[in-house]
Amino acid sequence: MATATVSGDRQKELWRRLGEVNDPELDEPITEMGFVERGEVKGDGSVEIDFRLPTYWCSPNFAFLMLDGVRKALDQLSWSPAYRVKLHDHMFAEEVNRGMEAGKAFGDIFAVLAEDQDLGALRETFAMKAFKRRQEALLRGLKAHGLTDREILGMDLPAYDVARFEPGEAAKQKPRYRAALLERFPGRRADEPVFVTWEGRPVPPAALSAYLAELRGVRINMEFNGALCRGLKQTRYKELDVVDGEPTLVDFIMDRVPVRVAPTA
């Protein structure tokens, strides 16, 4: 009984940690996106992860950022297990899996696959988009509660912490925006405004509407990409009779566009 309890607790901890890893482009947990197809704690305490992305050609940079996040999550597990992470059905799966089996760091594995991009700059770009998306949800939520633009933009951290929201996007993003704010500005005083630009500048009340329009554009783009990503993954792995066994983007689109039949005479 005690062994079963320990196993169950470890399994819960594993999925909690994996749920803290986000798709960097979409700012949504990889577990909710369905990228972690299997996460299992074995009888000896070791961990096995099967990871699958929505398309065969997903950018290796995105794969690196997510798999690096998975590695860090596994390193934080309380019992420090040995682990195996396997990437499936990706154009660089063989190289990645071979490198991981050889004990190479992800940075070394992806050094030749990184498409000559600065991964540090890529991380910052995605962090900026996540910051803006989370912030927009809170700003909209506070406006829906009837607060004036001046009241919202004058809110400091203690006032932010006691604010309450009905279940929904604002409530979901409240702790996530707080975390992003303090990560971006680690030395921030509690009495400073909570809502500032990515660069740290205050937003004048008269400019809030225009600022929200900018944030809305970021959110819509991320939501569209998220919906496309989910649809591609669902279509790719559902059982379809396709010529090469691999659904294409055309399959995805046709599966969702209603067919119009011309009326007969």
mmCIF file of C-alpha atoms in Angstrom:
data_model
loop_
_atom_site.group_PDB
_atom_site.id
_atom_site.type_symbol
_atom_site.label_atom_id
_atom_site.label_comp_id
_atom_site.label_asym_id
_atom_site.label_seq_id
_atom_site.Cartn_x
_atom_site.Cartn_y
_atom_site.Cartn_z
ATOM 1 C CA MET A 1 0.000 0.000 0.000
ATOM 2 C CA ALA A 2 2.799 2.405 0.933
ATOM 3 C CA THR A 3 4.588 1.632 -2.347
ATOM 4 C CA ALA A 4 1.432 2.328 -4.354
ATOM 5 C CA THR A 5 0.973 5.641 -2.528
ATOM 6 C CA VAL A 6 4.548 6.697 -3.244
ATOM 7 C CA SER A 7 4.151 5.737 -6.905
ATOM 8 C CA GLY A 8 0.903 7.677 -7.189
ATOM 9 C CA ASP A 9 2.403 10.744 -5.513
ATOM 10 C CA ARG A 10 5.392 10.643 -7.830
ATOM 11 C CA GLN A 11 3.165 10.325 -10.879
ATOM 12 C CA LYS A 12 1.188 13.400 -9.780
ATOM 13 C CA GLU A 13 4.389 15.334 -9.155
ATOM 14 C CA LEU A 14 5.696 14.348 -12.579
ATOM 15 C CA TRP A 15 2.608 15.675 -14.371
ATOM 16 C CA ARG A 16 2.532 18.809 -12.229
ATOM 17 C CA ARG A 17 6.111 19.585 -13.220
ATOM 18 C CA LEU A 18 5.469 18.819 -16.884
ATOM 19 C CA GLY A 19 2.416 21.093 -16.729
ATOM 20 C CA GLU A 20 4.729 23.974 -15.820
ATOM 21 C CA VAL A 21 6.504 23.685 -19.184
ATOM 22 C CA ASN A 22 4.951 25.910 -21.834
ATOM 23 C CA ASP A 23 4.959 25.831 -25.589
ATOM 24 C CA PRO A 24 7.195 28.909 -26.016
ATOM 25 C CA GLU A 25 5.287 30.290 -28.992
ATOM 26 C CA LEU A 26 1.791 29.805 -27.571
ATOM 27 C CA ASP A 27 2.389 30.253 -23.820
ATOM 28 C CA GLU A 28 0.254 27.204 -23.082
ATOM 29 C CA PRO A 29 1.295 24.100 -21.107
ATOM 30 C CA ILE A 30 2.675 21.283 -23.245
ATOM 31 C CA THR A 31 0.443 18.876 -21.315
ATOM 32 C CA GLU A 32 -2.686 20.795 -22.354
ATOM 33 C CA MET A 33 -1.440 20.930 -25.946
ATOM 34 C CA GLY A 34 -1.155 17.143 -25.939
ATOM 35 C CA PHE A 35 2.566 17.089 -26.729
ATOM 36 C CA VAL A 36 3.374 14.752 -23.834
ATOM 37 C CA GLU A 37 1.873 11.483 -25.009
ATOM 38 C CA ARG A 38 3.213 9.451 -22.116
ATOM 39 C CA GLY A 39 4.794 10.338 -18.818
ATOM 40 C CA GLU A 40 5.387 7.320 -16.619
ATOM 41 C CA VAL A 41 7.174 6.663 -13.356
ATOM 42 C CA LYS A 42 8.567 3.108 -13.549
ATOM 43 C CA GLY A 43 8.793 0.660 -10.670
ATOM 44 C CA ASP A 44 12.428 1.553 -9.994
ATOM 45 C CA GLY A 45 11.583 5.267 -9.828
ATOM 46 C CA SER A 46 12.968 6.122 -13.252
ATOM 47 C CA VAL A 47 10.868 8.252 -15.617
ATOM 48 C CA GLU A 48 10.011 7.764 -19.283
ATOM 49 C CA ILE A 49 8.592 10.536 -21.458
ATOM 50 C CA ASP A 50 7.233 10.204 -24.997
ATOM 51 C CA PHE A 51 7.026 13.596 -26.701
ATOM 52 C CA ARG A 52 5.337 14.343 -30.005
ATOM 53 C CA LEU A 53 4.889 17.646 -31.843
ATOM 54 C CA PRO A 54 2.002 18.511 -34.180
ATOM 55 C CA THR A 55 3.975 18.318 -37.421
ATOM 56 C CA TYR A 56 6.974 16.457 -38.775
ATOM 57 C CA TRP A 57 8.628 19.758 -39.707
ATOM 58 C CA CYS A 58 8.170 21.740 -36.456
ATOM 59 C CA SER A 59 11.096 24.116 -36.016
ATOM 60 C CA PRO A 60 14.011 22.429 -34.218
ATOM 61 C CA ASN A 61 14.361 25.632 -32.203
ATOM 62 C CA PHE A 62 10.858 25.191 -30.782
ATOM 63 C CA ALA A 63 11.563 21.520 -30.118
ATOM 64 C CA PHE A 64 14.764 22.470 -28.309
ATOM 65 C CA LEU A 65 13.067 25.040 -26.084
ATOM 66 C CA MET A 66 10.319 22.618 -25.078
ATOM 67 C CA LEU A 67 12.577 19.621 -24.560
ATOM 68 C CA ASP A 68 14.971 21.765 -22.561
ATOM 69 C CA GLY A 69 12.002 22.786 -20.426
ATOM 70 C CA VAL A 70 11.078 19.120 -19.976
ATOM 71 C CA ARG A 71 14.641 18.320 -18.915
ATOM 72 C CA LYS A 72 14.624 21.120 -16.335
ATOM 73 C CA ALA A 73 11.246 19.950 -15.026
ATOM 74 C CA LEU A 74 12.551 16.398 -14.606
ATOM 75 C CA ASP A 75 15.661 17.695 -12.852
ATOM 76 C CA GLN A 76 13.369 19.343 -10.281
ATOM 77 C CA LEU A 77 11.582 16.119 -9.299
ATOM 78 C CA SER A 78 11.964 15.465 -5.589
ATOM 79 C CA TRP A 79 13.425 11.956 -5.942
ATOM 80 C CA SER A 80 16.043 12.878 -8.620
ATOM 81 C CA PRO A 81 15.274 9.971 -10.966
ATOM 82 C CA ALA A 82 17.096 8.735 -14.030
ATOM 83 C CA TYR A 83 14.947 9.600 -17.031
ATOM 84 C CA ARG A 84 14.513 8.977 -20.734
ATOM 85 C CA VAL A 85 12.883 11.493 -23.052
ATOM 86 C CA LYS A 86 12.040 10.307 -26.572
ATOM 87 C CA LEU A 87 10.965 12.591 -29.413
ATOM 88 C CA HIS A 88 8.702 10.885 -31.979
ATOM 89 C CA ASP A 89 7.821 11.581 -35.618
ATOM 90 C CA HIS A 90 9.982 14.670 -36.098
ATOM 91 C CA MET A 91 12.442 15.337 -38.905
ATOM 92 C CA PHE A 92 15.298 15.473 -36.379
ATOM 93 C CA ALA A 93 13.993 12.812 -33.980
ATOM 94 C CA GLU A 94 16.808 10.388 -34.785
ATOM 95 C CA GLU A 95 19.536 12.956 -34.105
ATOM 96 C CA VAL A 96 17.847 14.217 -30.962
ATOM 97 C CA ASN A 97 17.172 10.787 -29.476
ATOM 98 C CA ARG A 98 20.645 9.519 -30.335
ATOM 99 C CA GLY A 99 22.198 12.555 -28.696
ATOM 100 C CA MET A 100 20.082 12.205 -25.558
ATOM 101 C CA GLU A 101 20.926 8.503 -25.277
ATOM 102 C CA ALA A 102 24.608 9.449 -25.502
ATOM 103 C CA GLY A 103 24.154 11.808 -22.568
ATOM 104 C CA LYS A 104 24.725 15.002 -24.561
ATOM 105 C CA ALA A 105 23.309 18.302 -23.364
ATOM 106 C CA PHE A 106 20.405 19.615 -25.438
ATOM 107 C CA GLY A 107 22.498 22.635 -26.382
ATOM 108 C CA ASP A 108 25.103 20.358 -27.963
ATOM 109 C CA ILE A 109 22.483 18.239 -29.730
ATOM 110 C CA PHE A 110 20.757 21.223 -31.270
ATOM 111 C CA ALA A 111 23.873 23.266 -32.008
ATOM 112 C CA VAL A 112 23.901 22.044 -35.617
ATOM 113 C CA LEU A 113 20.096 22.104 -35.942
ATOM 114 C CA ALA A 114 19.384 25.585 -34.621
ATOM 115 C CA GLU A 115 18.942 27.202 -38.036
ATOM 116 C CA ASP A 116 21.604 29.787 -37.178
ATOM 117 C CA GLN A 117 19.218 31.499 -34.773
ATOM 118 C CA ASP A 118 20.156 33.045 -31.453
ATOM 119 C CA LEU A 119 18.139 30.886 -29.043
ATOM 120 C CA GLY A 120 18.585 33.466 -26.284
ATOM 121 C CA ALA A 121 16.942 36.111 -28.462
ATOM 122 C CA LEU A 122 14.212 33.637 -29.398
ATOM 123 C CA ARG A 123 13.517 32.933 -25.729
ATOM 124 C CA GLU A 124 13.204 36.655 -25.055
ATOM 125 C CA THR A 125 10.827 37.164 -27.973
ATOM 126 C CA PHE A 126 8.532 34.425 -26.691
ATOM 127 C CA ALA A 127 8.791 35.724 -23.108
ATOM 128 C CA MET A 128 7.723 39.170 -24.350
ATOM 129 C CA LYS A 129 4.672 37.742 -26.128
ATOM 130 C CA ALA A 130 3.684 35.718 -23.054
ATOM 131 C CA PHE A 131 4.062 38.801 -20.858
ATOM 132 C CA LYS A 132 1.786 40.806 -23.149
ATOM 133 C CA ARG A 133 -0.835 38.089 -23.513
ATOM 134 C CA ARG A 134 -1.080 37.547 -19.754
ATOM 135 C CA GLN A 135 -1.169 41.276 -19.101
ATOM 136 C CA GLU A 136 -3.965 41.860 -21.595
ATOM 137 C CA ALA A 137 -6.157 39.269 -19.872
ATOM 138 C CA LEU A 138 -5.755 41.088 -16.539
ATOM 139 C CA LEU A 139 -6.353 44.531 -17.993
ATOM 140 C CA ARG A 140 -9.547 43.351 -19.686
ATOM 141 C CA GLY A 141 -10.648 41.592 -16.515
ATOM 142 C CA LEU A 142 -10.165 44.693 -14.374
ATOM 143 C CA LYS A 143 -12.003 46.886 -16.875
ATOM 144 C CA ALA A 144 -14.870 44.385 -16.824
ATOM 145 C CA HIS A 145 -14.996 44.833 -13.039
ATOM 146 C CA GLY A 146 -15.667 48.534 -13.574
ATOM 147 C CA LEU A 147 -12.284 49.970 -12.567
ATOM 148 C CA THR A 148 -11.258 53.162 -14.323
ATOM 149 C CA ASP A 149 -8.150 53.289 -16.489
ATOM 150 C CA ARG A 150 -6.429 55.439 -13.874
ATOM 151 C CA GLU A 151 -7.287 52.995 -11.069
ATOM 152 C CA ILE A 152 -6.004 50.036 -13.076
ATOM 153 C CA LEU A 153 -2.749 51.659 -14.092
ATOM 154 C CA GLY A 154 -2.121 52.922 -10.562
ATOM 155 C CA MET A 155 -2.468 49.425 -9.071
ATOM 156 C CA ASP A 156 0.561 48.192 -7.128
ATOM 157 C CA LEU A 157 1.472 44.641 -6.167
ATOM 158 C CA PRO A 158 -0.425 44.475 -2.808
ATOM 159 C CA ALA A 159 -3.598 45.736 -4.522
ATOM 160 C CA TYR A 160 -3.062 43.295 -7.382
ATOM 161 C CA ASP A 161 -2.651 40.366 -5.003
ATOM 162 C CA VAL A 162 -6.002 40.981 -3.285
ATOM 163 C CA ALA A 163 -7.926 41.454 -6.555
ATOM 164 C CA ARG A 164 -10.393 38.627 -7.208
ATOM 165 C CA PHE A 165 -11.825 37.379 -10.486
ATOM 166 C CA GLU A 166 -14.545 34.972 -11.476
ATOM 167 C CA PRO A 167 -13.246 31.730 -13.027
ATOM 168 C CA GLY A 168 -12.013 32.518 -16.512
ATOM 169 C CA GLU A 169 -9.036 33.861 -18.416
ATOM 170 C CA ALA A 170 -8.201 36.691 -16.001
ATOM 171 C CA ALA A 171 -8.227 34.340 -13.005
ATOM 172 C CA LYS A 172 -6.061 31.850 -14.912
ATOM 173 C CA GLN A 173 -3.529 34.457 -15.964
ATOM 174 C CA LYS A 174 -3.332 36.346 -12.649
ATOM 175 C CA PRO A 175 -0.560 34.228 -11.030
ATOM 176 C CA ARG A 176 1.128 33.731 -14.389
ATOM 177 C CA TYR A 177 1.338 37.474 -15.063
ATOM 178 C CA ARG A 178 2.676 38.072 -11.564
ATOM 179 C CA ALA A 179 5.406 35.505 -12.173
ATOM 180 C CA ALA A 180 6.262 37.013 -15.570
ATOM 181 C CA LEU A 181 6.399 40.540 -14.105
ATOM 182 C CA LEU A 182 8.783 39.583 -11.296
ATOM 183 C CA GLU A 183 10.932 37.522 -13.631
ATOM 184 C CA ARG A 184 11.195 40.443 -16.021
ATOM 185 C CA PHE A 185 11.789 43.012 -13.256
ATOM 186 C CA PRO A 186 13.269 41.062 -10.305
ATOM 187 C CA GLY A 187 14.161 44.145 -8.275
ATOM 188 C CA ARG A 188 10.723 45.722 -8.575
ATOM 189 C CA ARG A 189 9.366 47.415 -5.448
ATOM 190 C CA ALA A 190 5.943 46.382 -4.175
ATOM 191 C CA ASP A 191 4.643 49.965 -4.417
ATOM 192 C CA GLU A 192 5.492 50.346 -8.106
ATOM 193 C CA PRO A 193 2.758 49.994 -10.751
ATOM 194 C CA VAL A 194 1.995 46.430 -11.784
ATOM 195 C CA PHE A 195 1.035 47.266 -15.351
ATOM 196 C CA VAL A 196 3.980 48.546 -17.368
ATOM 197 C CA THR A 197 5.262 47.885 -20.869
ATOM 198 C CA TRP A 198 7.751 45.116 -21.616
ATOM 199 C CA GLU A 199 10.429 47.823 -21.522
ATOM 200 C CA GLY A 200 9.289 48.896 -18.045
ATOM 201 C CA ARG A 201 7.643 52.166 -19.025
ATOM 202 C CA PRO A 202 4.384 53.253 -17.350
ATOM 203 C CA VAL A 203 1.262 53.349 -19.515
ATOM 204 C CA PRO A 204 -0.499 56.750 -19.372
ATOM 205 C CA PRO A 205 -4.261 56.371 -18.692
ATOM 206 C CA ALA A 206 -5.058 58.253 -21.893
ATOM 207 C CA ALA A 207 -3.049 55.682 -23.881
ATOM 208 C CA LEU A 208 -4.582 52.532 -22.380
ATOM 209 C CA SER A 209 -7.080 51.925 -25.185
ATOM 210 C CA ALA A 210 -4.375 52.080 -27.838
ATOM 211 C CA TYR A 211 -2.096 49.892 -25.714
ATOM 212 C CA LEU A 212 -4.853 47.302 -25.295
ATOM 213 C CA ALA A 213 -5.337 47.221 -29.056
ATOM 214 C CA GLU A 214 -1.638 46.347 -29.438
ATOM 215 C CA LEU A 215 -1.919 43.594 -26.827
ATOM 216 C CA ARG A 216 -5.064 42.265 -28.474
ATOM 217 C CA GLY A 217 -3.147 41.761 -31.710
ATOM 218 C CA VAL A 218 -0.568 39.656 -29.864
ATOM 219 C CA ARG A 219 -3.289 37.537 -28.228
ATOM 220 C CA ILE A 220 -5.220 36.918 -31.432
ATOM 221 C CA ASN A 221 -2.058 35.807 -33.219
ATOM 222 C CA MET A 222 -1.174 33.401 -30.399
ATOM 223 C CA GLU A 223 -4.728 32.040 -30.191
ATOM 224 C CA PHE A 224 -4.812 31.442 -33.943
ATOM 225 C CA ASN A 225 -1.471 29.632 -33.856
ATOM 226 C CA GLY A 226 -2.679 27.568 -30.904
ATOM 227 C CA ALA A 227 -5.873 26.522 -32.675
ATOM 228 C CA LEU A 228 -3.921 25.642 -35.820
ATOM 229 C CA CYS A 229 -1.377 23.685 -33.811
ATOM 230 C CA ARG A 230 -4.068 21.659 -32.024
ATOM 231 C CA GLY A 231 -5.887 21.001 -35.277
ATOM 232 C CA LEU A 232 -2.761 19.851 -37.060
ATOM 233 C CA LYS A 233 -1.861 17.461 -34.264
ATOM 234 C CA GLN A 234 -5.385 16.076 -34.013
ATOM 235 C CA THR A 235 -5.590 15.578 -37.768
ATOM 236 C CA ARG A 236 -2.107 14.108 -38.045
ATOM 237 C CA TYR A 237 -2.678 11.378 -35.507
ATOM 238 C CA LYS A 238 -6.298 10.448 -35.973
ATOM 239 C CA GLU A 239 -7.005 7.376 -38.040
ATOM 240 C CA LEU A 240 -7.441 8.516 -41.623
ATOM 241 C CA ASP A 241 -7.101 6.659 -44.898
ATOM 242 C CA VAL A 242 -4.501 8.773 -46.631
ATOM 243 C CA VAL A 243 -2.122 7.704 -49.330
ATOM 244 C CA ASP A 244 1.141 7.925 -47.421
ATOM 245 C CA GLY A 245 -0.304 7.487 -43.958
ATOM 246 C CA GLU A 246 0.499 11.122 -43.173
ATOM 247 C CA PRO A 247 -2.335 13.720 -43.165
ATOM 248 C CA THR A 248 -1.414 16.983 -44.821
ATOM 249 C CA LEU A 249 -2.455 20.567 -44.234
ATOM 250 C CA VAL A 250 -5.009 20.068 -47.010
ATOM 251 C CA ASP A 251 -6.559 17.206 -45.010
ATOM 252 C CA PHE A 252 -6.710 19.488 -41.978
ATOM 253 C CA ILE A 253 -8.433 22.283 -43.891
ATOM 254 C CA MET A 254 -10.852 20.032 -45.761
ATOM 255 C CA ASP A 255 -11.796 18.291 -42.539
ATOM 256 C CA ARG A 256 -13.036 21.620 -41.176
ATOM 257 C CA VAL A 257 -14.508 23.373 -44.226
ATOM 258 C CA PRO A 258 -18.128 22.458 -44.937
ATOM 259 C CA VAL A 259 -18.651 21.040 -48.402
ATOM 260 C CA ARG A 260 -21.146 23.018 -50.485
ATOM 261 C CA VAL A 261 -23.165 20.934 -52.914
ATOM 262 C CA ALA A 262 -24.592 22.749 -55.896
ATOM 263 C CA PRO A 263 -28.381 22.406 -56.040
ATOM 264 C CA THR A 264 -29.701 20.144 -58.743
ATOM 265 C CA ALA A 265 -31.999 21.486 -61.405
#
